[in-house]
Structure formats: structure tokens, C-alpha cells
């Protein structure tokens, strides 16, 4: 699910507009709907049964063993979440031809997004970029693990 209130508004634990949240349970109290988050706490999905504060559920797919390169000339800015909201901008830029691993992908608001990391394991550079800026190595990622010697 994704928060969709106004940019200046904060919901629950100060979630920003456009951030992704993992929902464990939906609870209805009268006309209001609340969502129990996987990280703990609740957010209000709507108050009157009509106006949603949260979009979803959204299809976010885990991608296994996919690698590629940044194909955008001049590189691409790494984002905290798959959104064009200003709060998601970081100062990190992945340069053109940088090698990346793809973790997840999602199609949101007419844009295909990919969550990427730099090769080398967890704890490194991680964030979201538009899929149009990534050229995947399908010849490697499309084969089963046994065909790649894994």
C-alpha cells in the first residue's frame, strides 16, 4: 500500500506521501478503516468510507538474481521510495554503466520502478530508480540457477 494524502500532511508515524508500507491487517471501525503495519503501529486508510488516504494493495514483485547496468546517460538519482515526491530524493547518483542488482519491481502511477543495490551484498547502496534507466542482463537472470553454476 502507498500513502496518498496531501504533501504537507503526515499520517500515523509521520509517513510521507508516496511511501510504501507493508500492511498485515485491515480493521474497520464504523466508516473508518485502519491498517496494521508490518513495522508496528496503525494508519488510518479512510475516515468516511469514501475518501482513501492509502492506495492499495499494490503489486510489488521480488526479483531474484537479476543484474544490469544504468543505461541513462549522465546517470540516475537514487530515490528512497518509488515516487516522484520531493522527499524521496537523495544526493546519491548511480553513474551511467554502473553495475546494479535488482531486488524488487513495481508498476505505480504509470511508471515501472526497480529497487536496486550495488553488487557486494547487504548494507551497501540501495534505493529506487525508474526501470527505464536500467538495462537488465537477461542472458544471465533469465536462466535457472543451475545453468549459471549456482
Coordinates of C-alpha atoms in Angstrom, one line a residue, residues 13 24 31 38-39 42 52 88 90-91 99 105-107 146 150:
X13 CA 4.0 7.6 12.4
X24 CA -0.6 -7.0 7.9
X31 CA -17.0 4.0 8.4
X38 CA 4.2 -4.9 9.5
X39 CA 6.6 -2.5 11.2
X42 CA -1.7 1.6 12.7
X52 CA -9.0 6.9 0.7
X88 CA 12.2 10.8 -1.8
X90 CA 18.7 11.6 -2.2
X91 CA 22.1 13.0 -3.0
X99 CA 26.5 -2.4 -12.3
X105 CA 10.0 -4.1 -9.1
X106 CA 6.6 -2.3 -9.1
X107 CA 4.3 -0.5 -11.5
X146 CA 21.8 -24.5 -12.1
X150 CA 24.8 -21.6 -8.7

